[in-house]
């Protein structure tokens, strides 16, 4: 029997994070059993295989289905997950598993299976989107089933090796043997299993029959795909949806008694410049002129509907161990005349993609960008992209020049595969960055463990921003609002073990 030991029980994310302070409010009522928890997500999660996604919405769904070696408290501190104890250096890690872990089909989770997960993701030939993010390329993982230990050796240093390995969702043996079943189903140690998957509509998850938990843990979870935030807010108001994340002003209608709000501060406004050979944005002079032609402060105001803040870095501010301001002084200020002098001569044609799930603010910011760049002599084609298409861009499958969407992480090391290294399909560097200063700073940072390498990590971020590979322009509060349920956030997502249905 899988006992749920406490509200922060074992359970383990990319593209969003950073828990903030409780926004206040309370749902009211007392925990009751037998209820269904319904949450809304803004896009279809697509492939549910946790080793082949980079989408935050999929990461949230997978939180219900899979556990990881380590868990994380709301303040970002590590706690035991599948592993009861662990130790690590910059190149080695050892995890000792709890003895009571079972997969959804009742079979025990073995150290051999955990080691196979790590080895699979770390093998470049498998093209996992988690390589370099959670697992360094070329790792060696060995298991001792009798002792319940997994030992990992990395060929390259990783300053946060234990946290990164510890966040990897672990797939059980049958799922590892037949990955096709994981696309619309699951095989994990999580509290729930997939009972129905209807793409672009809803996903139904059933609580494992062997899970015993505190009063209020939902029997069933329904994840509804709702792309319109106004519709989502209306459904929360009517009680048809218990929880959702909001990016726009509709959350303001969900306040007062009966509502629970959990704030999430995240870097949401980011401009990525594709540097694939032959593209206009591969030219540093063009990138500089483009940024000079944009009023980034106005972009921030429009993008966040006036409720955002200036960014200080590329990592979720509440969870990053490195607190430096890496943006101020490293991005050119508004100089429309200088930008136009370069751009009108070159007259580049750019395809600008923007995340459609960013709400009305994202669309307004994209249109403002188009207006200001066209005034500078740029031919701009705007294309809104769905959550699925963002994943296709990350996989190198769609054409684009400039992208306006965030890559949300909680550690600076998790950005490395996106900002350097091989391009898709061999890696995650979808914008084809080749920033030597960044690589040198990362190499120096990886030799140090934990936050002792923060000066080097800050230098790495500054190198990317100063070279205008990636330009952050807005942090946003993306609150999760709940009604009829209590819940907590960890790593920016709803922690399934914390949900309590109220009545």
PDB file of C-alpha atoms in Angstrom, residues 45-158:
ATOM      1  CA  UNK A  45       0.152  18.656 -22.974  1.00  0.00           C
ATOM      2  CA  UNK A  46       0.855  16.486 -26.013  1.00  0.00           C
ATOM      3  CA  UNK A  47       3.280  13.636 -25.402  1.00  0.00           C
ATOM      4  CA  UNK A  48       3.007  12.682 -21.721  1.00  0.00           C
ATOM      5  CA  UNK A  49       6.343  10.831 -21.715  1.00  0.00           C
ATOM      6  CA  UNK A  50       8.268  12.797 -19.048  1.00  0.00           C
ATOM      7  CA  UNK A  51      11.596  12.266 -20.801  1.00  0.00           C
ATOM      8  CA  UNK A  52      10.412  13.755 -24.094  1.00  0.00           C
ATOM      9  CA  UNK A  53       8.797  17.082 -23.290  1.00  0.00           C
ATOM     10  CA  UNK A  54       9.906  20.636 -22.597  1.00  0.00           C
ATOM     11  CA  UNK A  55       6.424  22.020 -21.955  1.00  0.00           C
ATOM     12  CA  UNK A  56       5.403  23.360 -18.558  1.00  0.00           C
ATOM     13  CA  UNK A  57       1.826  22.169 -19.031  1.00  0.00           C
ATOM     14  CA  UNK A  58       3.066  18.610 -19.571  1.00  0.00           C
ATOM     15  CA  UNK A  59       5.334  18.920 -16.570  1.00  0.00           C
ATOM     16  CA  UNK A  60       2.315  19.791 -14.437  1.00  0.00           C
ATOM     17  CA  UNK A  61       0.338  16.789 -15.699  1.00  0.00           C
ATOM     18  CA  UNK A  62       3.313  14.483 -15.157  1.00  0.00           C
ATOM     19  CA  UNK A  63       3.557  15.641 -11.543  1.00  0.00           C
ATOM     20  CA  UNK A  64       0.409  13.583 -10.882  1.00  0.00           C
ATOM     21  CA  UNK A  65       1.843  10.489 -12.593  1.00  0.00           C
ATOM     22  CA  UNK A  66       5.517  10.327 -11.670  1.00  0.00           C
ATOM     23  CA  UNK A  67       7.793  10.914  -8.712  1.00  0.00           C
ATOM     24  CA  UNK A  68      11.433  11.977  -8.671  1.00  0.00           C
ATOM     25  CA  UNK A  69      14.359  11.112  -6.451  1.00  0.00           C
ATOM     26  CA  UNK A  70      14.099  14.404  -4.591  1.00  0.00           C
ATOM     27  CA  UNK A  71      11.172  16.608  -3.720  1.00  0.00           C
ATOM     28  CA  UNK A  72      11.167  20.341  -3.216  1.00  0.00           C
ATOM     29  CA  UNK A  73       9.606  22.495  -0.524  1.00  0.00           C
ATOM     30  CA  UNK A  74       7.641  25.640  -1.452  1.00  0.00           C
ATOM     31  CA  UNK A  75      10.778  27.664  -0.621  1.00  0.00           C
ATOM     32  CA  UNK A  76      12.860  25.577  -3.041  1.00  0.00           C
ATOM     33  CA  UNK A  77      14.752  23.529  -0.442  1.00  0.00           C
ATOM     34  CA  UNK A  78      15.238  19.843  -1.203  1.00  0.00           C
ATOM     35  CA  UNK A  79      13.517  17.072   0.708  1.00  0.00           C
ATOM     36  CA  UNK A  80      13.386  13.289   0.340  1.00  0.00           C
ATOM     37  CA  UNK A  81      11.429  11.922  -2.580  1.00  0.00           C
ATOM     38  CA  UNK A  82      11.958   8.431  -3.957  1.00  0.00           C
ATOM     39  CA  UNK A  83      15.366   8.720  -2.305  1.00  0.00           C
ATOM     40  CA  UNK A  84      15.506   8.717   1.485  1.00  0.00           C
ATOM     41  CA  UNK A  85      19.093   9.993   1.577  1.00  0.00           C
ATOM     42  CA  UNK A  86      21.594  11.304  -0.943  1.00  0.00           C
ATOM     43  CA  UNK A  87      25.087  12.742  -1.268  1.00  0.00           C
ATOM     44  CA  UNK A  88      26.924  14.366  -4.135  1.00  0.00           C
ATOM     45  CA  UNK A  89      29.923  16.234  -5.442  1.00  0.00           C
ATOM     46  CA  UNK A  90      30.202  18.103  -8.713  1.00  0.00           C
ATOM     47  CA  UNK A  91      30.731  14.869 -10.674  1.00  0.00           C
ATOM     48  CA  UNK A  92      29.266  12.077  -8.527  1.00  0.00           C
ATOM     49  CA  UNK A  93      25.993  11.416  -6.758  1.00  0.00           C
ATOM     50  CA  UNK A  94      24.590   8.554  -4.716  1.00  0.00           C
ATOM     51  CA  UNK A  95      20.923   8.058  -3.868  1.00  0.00           C
ATOM     52  CA  UNK A  96      19.524   5.519  -1.407  1.00  0.00           C
ATOM     53  CA  UNK A  97      15.938   4.632  -2.242  1.00  0.00           C
ATOM     54  CA  UNK A  98      13.082   4.290   0.217  1.00  0.00           C
ATOM     55  CA  UNK A  99      12.116   0.670   0.731  1.00  0.00           C
ATOM     56  CA  UNK A 100       8.352   1.007   0.272  1.00  0.00           C
ATOM     57  CA  UNK A 101       8.118   2.264  -3.315  1.00  0.00           C
ATOM     58  CA  UNK A 102       5.786   0.559  -5.763  1.00  0.00           C
ATOM     59  CA  UNK A 103       4.772   1.330  -9.307  1.00  0.00           C
ATOM     60  CA  UNK A 104       1.138   1.799 -10.282  1.00  0.00           C
ATOM     61  CA  UNK A 105       0.857  -1.883 -11.256  1.00  0.00           C
ATOM     62  CA  UNK A 106       2.056  -2.950  -7.805  1.00  0.00           C
ATOM     63  CA  UNK A 107       5.571  -3.991  -8.781  1.00  0.00           C
ATOM     64  CA  UNK A 108       8.464  -2.660  -6.692  1.00  0.00           C
ATOM     65  CA  UNK A 109      10.582   0.166  -8.063  1.00  0.00           C
ATOM     66  CA  UNK A 110      14.171  -1.085  -8.149  1.00  0.00           C
ATOM     67  CA  UNK A 111      17.462   0.746  -8.100  1.00  0.00           C
ATOM     68  CA  UNK A 112      18.195  -0.883 -11.469  1.00  0.00           C
ATOM     69  CA  UNK A 113      15.155   0.817 -13.011  1.00  0.00           C
ATOM     70  CA  UNK A 114      16.124   4.194 -11.573  1.00  0.00           C
ATOM     71  CA  UNK A 115      19.660   3.816 -12.929  1.00  0.00           C
ATOM     72  CA  UNK A 116      18.202   2.866 -16.331  1.00  0.00           C
ATOM     73  CA  UNK A 117      16.162   6.117 -16.331  1.00  0.00           C
ATOM     74  CA  UNK A 118      19.249   8.211 -15.724  1.00  0.00           C
ATOM     75  CA  UNK A 119      21.340   6.317 -18.281  1.00  0.00           C
ATOM     76  CA  UNK A 120      18.577   6.555 -20.908  1.00  0.00           C
ATOM     77  CA  UNK A 121      18.200  10.322 -20.584  1.00  0.00           C
ATOM     78  CA  UNK A 122      21.979  10.818 -20.489  1.00  0.00           C
ATOM     79  CA  UNK A 123      22.565   8.874 -23.721  1.00  0.00           C
ATOM     80  CA  UNK A 124      22.563  11.371 -26.644  1.00  0.00           C
ATOM     81  CA  UNK A 125      21.327   8.748 -29.095  1.00  0.00           C
ATOM     82  CA  UNK A 126      17.967   8.668 -27.310  1.00  0.00           C
ATOM     83  CA  UNK A 127      17.377  12.392 -27.973  1.00  0.00           C
ATOM     84  CA  UNK A 128      15.654  12.992 -24.646  1.00  0.00           C
ATOM     85  CA  UNK A 129      14.703  16.622 -24.067  1.00  0.00           C
ATOM     86  CA  UNK A 130      15.927  16.188 -20.480  1.00  0.00           C
ATOM     87  CA  UNK A 131      19.558  15.585 -21.424  1.00  0.00           C
ATOM     88  CA  UNK A 132      21.718  18.412 -20.163  1.00  0.00           C
ATOM     89  CA  UNK A 133      18.740  19.762 -18.233  1.00  0.00           C
ATOM     90  CA  UNK A 134      18.443  17.126 -15.527  1.00  0.00           C
ATOM     91  CA  UNK A 135      21.047  14.597 -16.646  1.00  0.00           C
ATOM     92  CA  UNK A 136      24.505  15.434 -18.045  1.00  0.00           C
ATOM     93  CA  UNK A 137      25.345  13.796 -21.349  1.00  0.00           C
ATOM     94  CA  UNK A 138      27.405  10.637 -21.021  1.00  0.00           C
ATOM     95  CA  UNK A 139      26.636   9.860 -17.377  1.00  0.00           C
ATOM     96  CA  UNK A 140      27.254   6.407 -15.973  1.00  0.00           C
ATOM     97  CA  UNK A 141      24.619   5.079 -13.583  1.00  0.00           C
ATOM     98  CA  UNK A 142      24.974   1.846 -11.631  1.00  0.00           C
ATOM     99  CA  UNK A 143      22.609   0.149  -9.205  1.00  0.00           C
ATOM    100  CA  UNK A 144      22.810  -2.072  -6.152  1.00  0.00           C
ATOM    101  CA  UNK A 145      19.330  -3.531  -5.753  1.00  0.00           C
ATOM    102  CA  UNK A 146      20.154  -5.239  -2.457  1.00  0.00           C
ATOM    103  CA  UNK A 147      21.268  -1.966  -0.902  1.00  0.00           C
ATOM    104  CA  UNK A 148      18.738   0.100  -2.832  1.00  0.00           C
ATOM    105  CA  UNK A 149      21.388   2.539  -4.039  1.00  0.00           C
ATOM    106  CA  UNK A 150      21.971   4.311  -7.340  1.00  0.00           C
ATOM    107  CA  UNK A 151      25.431   5.710  -8.033  1.00  0.00           C
ATOM    108  CA  UNK A 152      25.991   8.258 -10.807  1.00  0.00           C
ATOM    109  CA  UNK A 153      29.221   9.527 -12.322  1.00  0.00           C
ATOM    110  CA  UNK A 154      29.194  12.484 -14.693  1.00  0.00           C
ATOM    111  CA  UNK A 155      31.986  13.065 -17.247  1.00  0.00           C
ATOM    112  CA  UNK A 156      31.469  16.803 -16.766  1.00  0.00           C
ATOM    113  CA  UNK A 157      31.057  18.815 -13.611  1.00  0.00           C
ATOM    114  CA  UNK A 158      27.576  19.953 -12.615  1.00  0.00           C
TER     115      UNK A 158
END
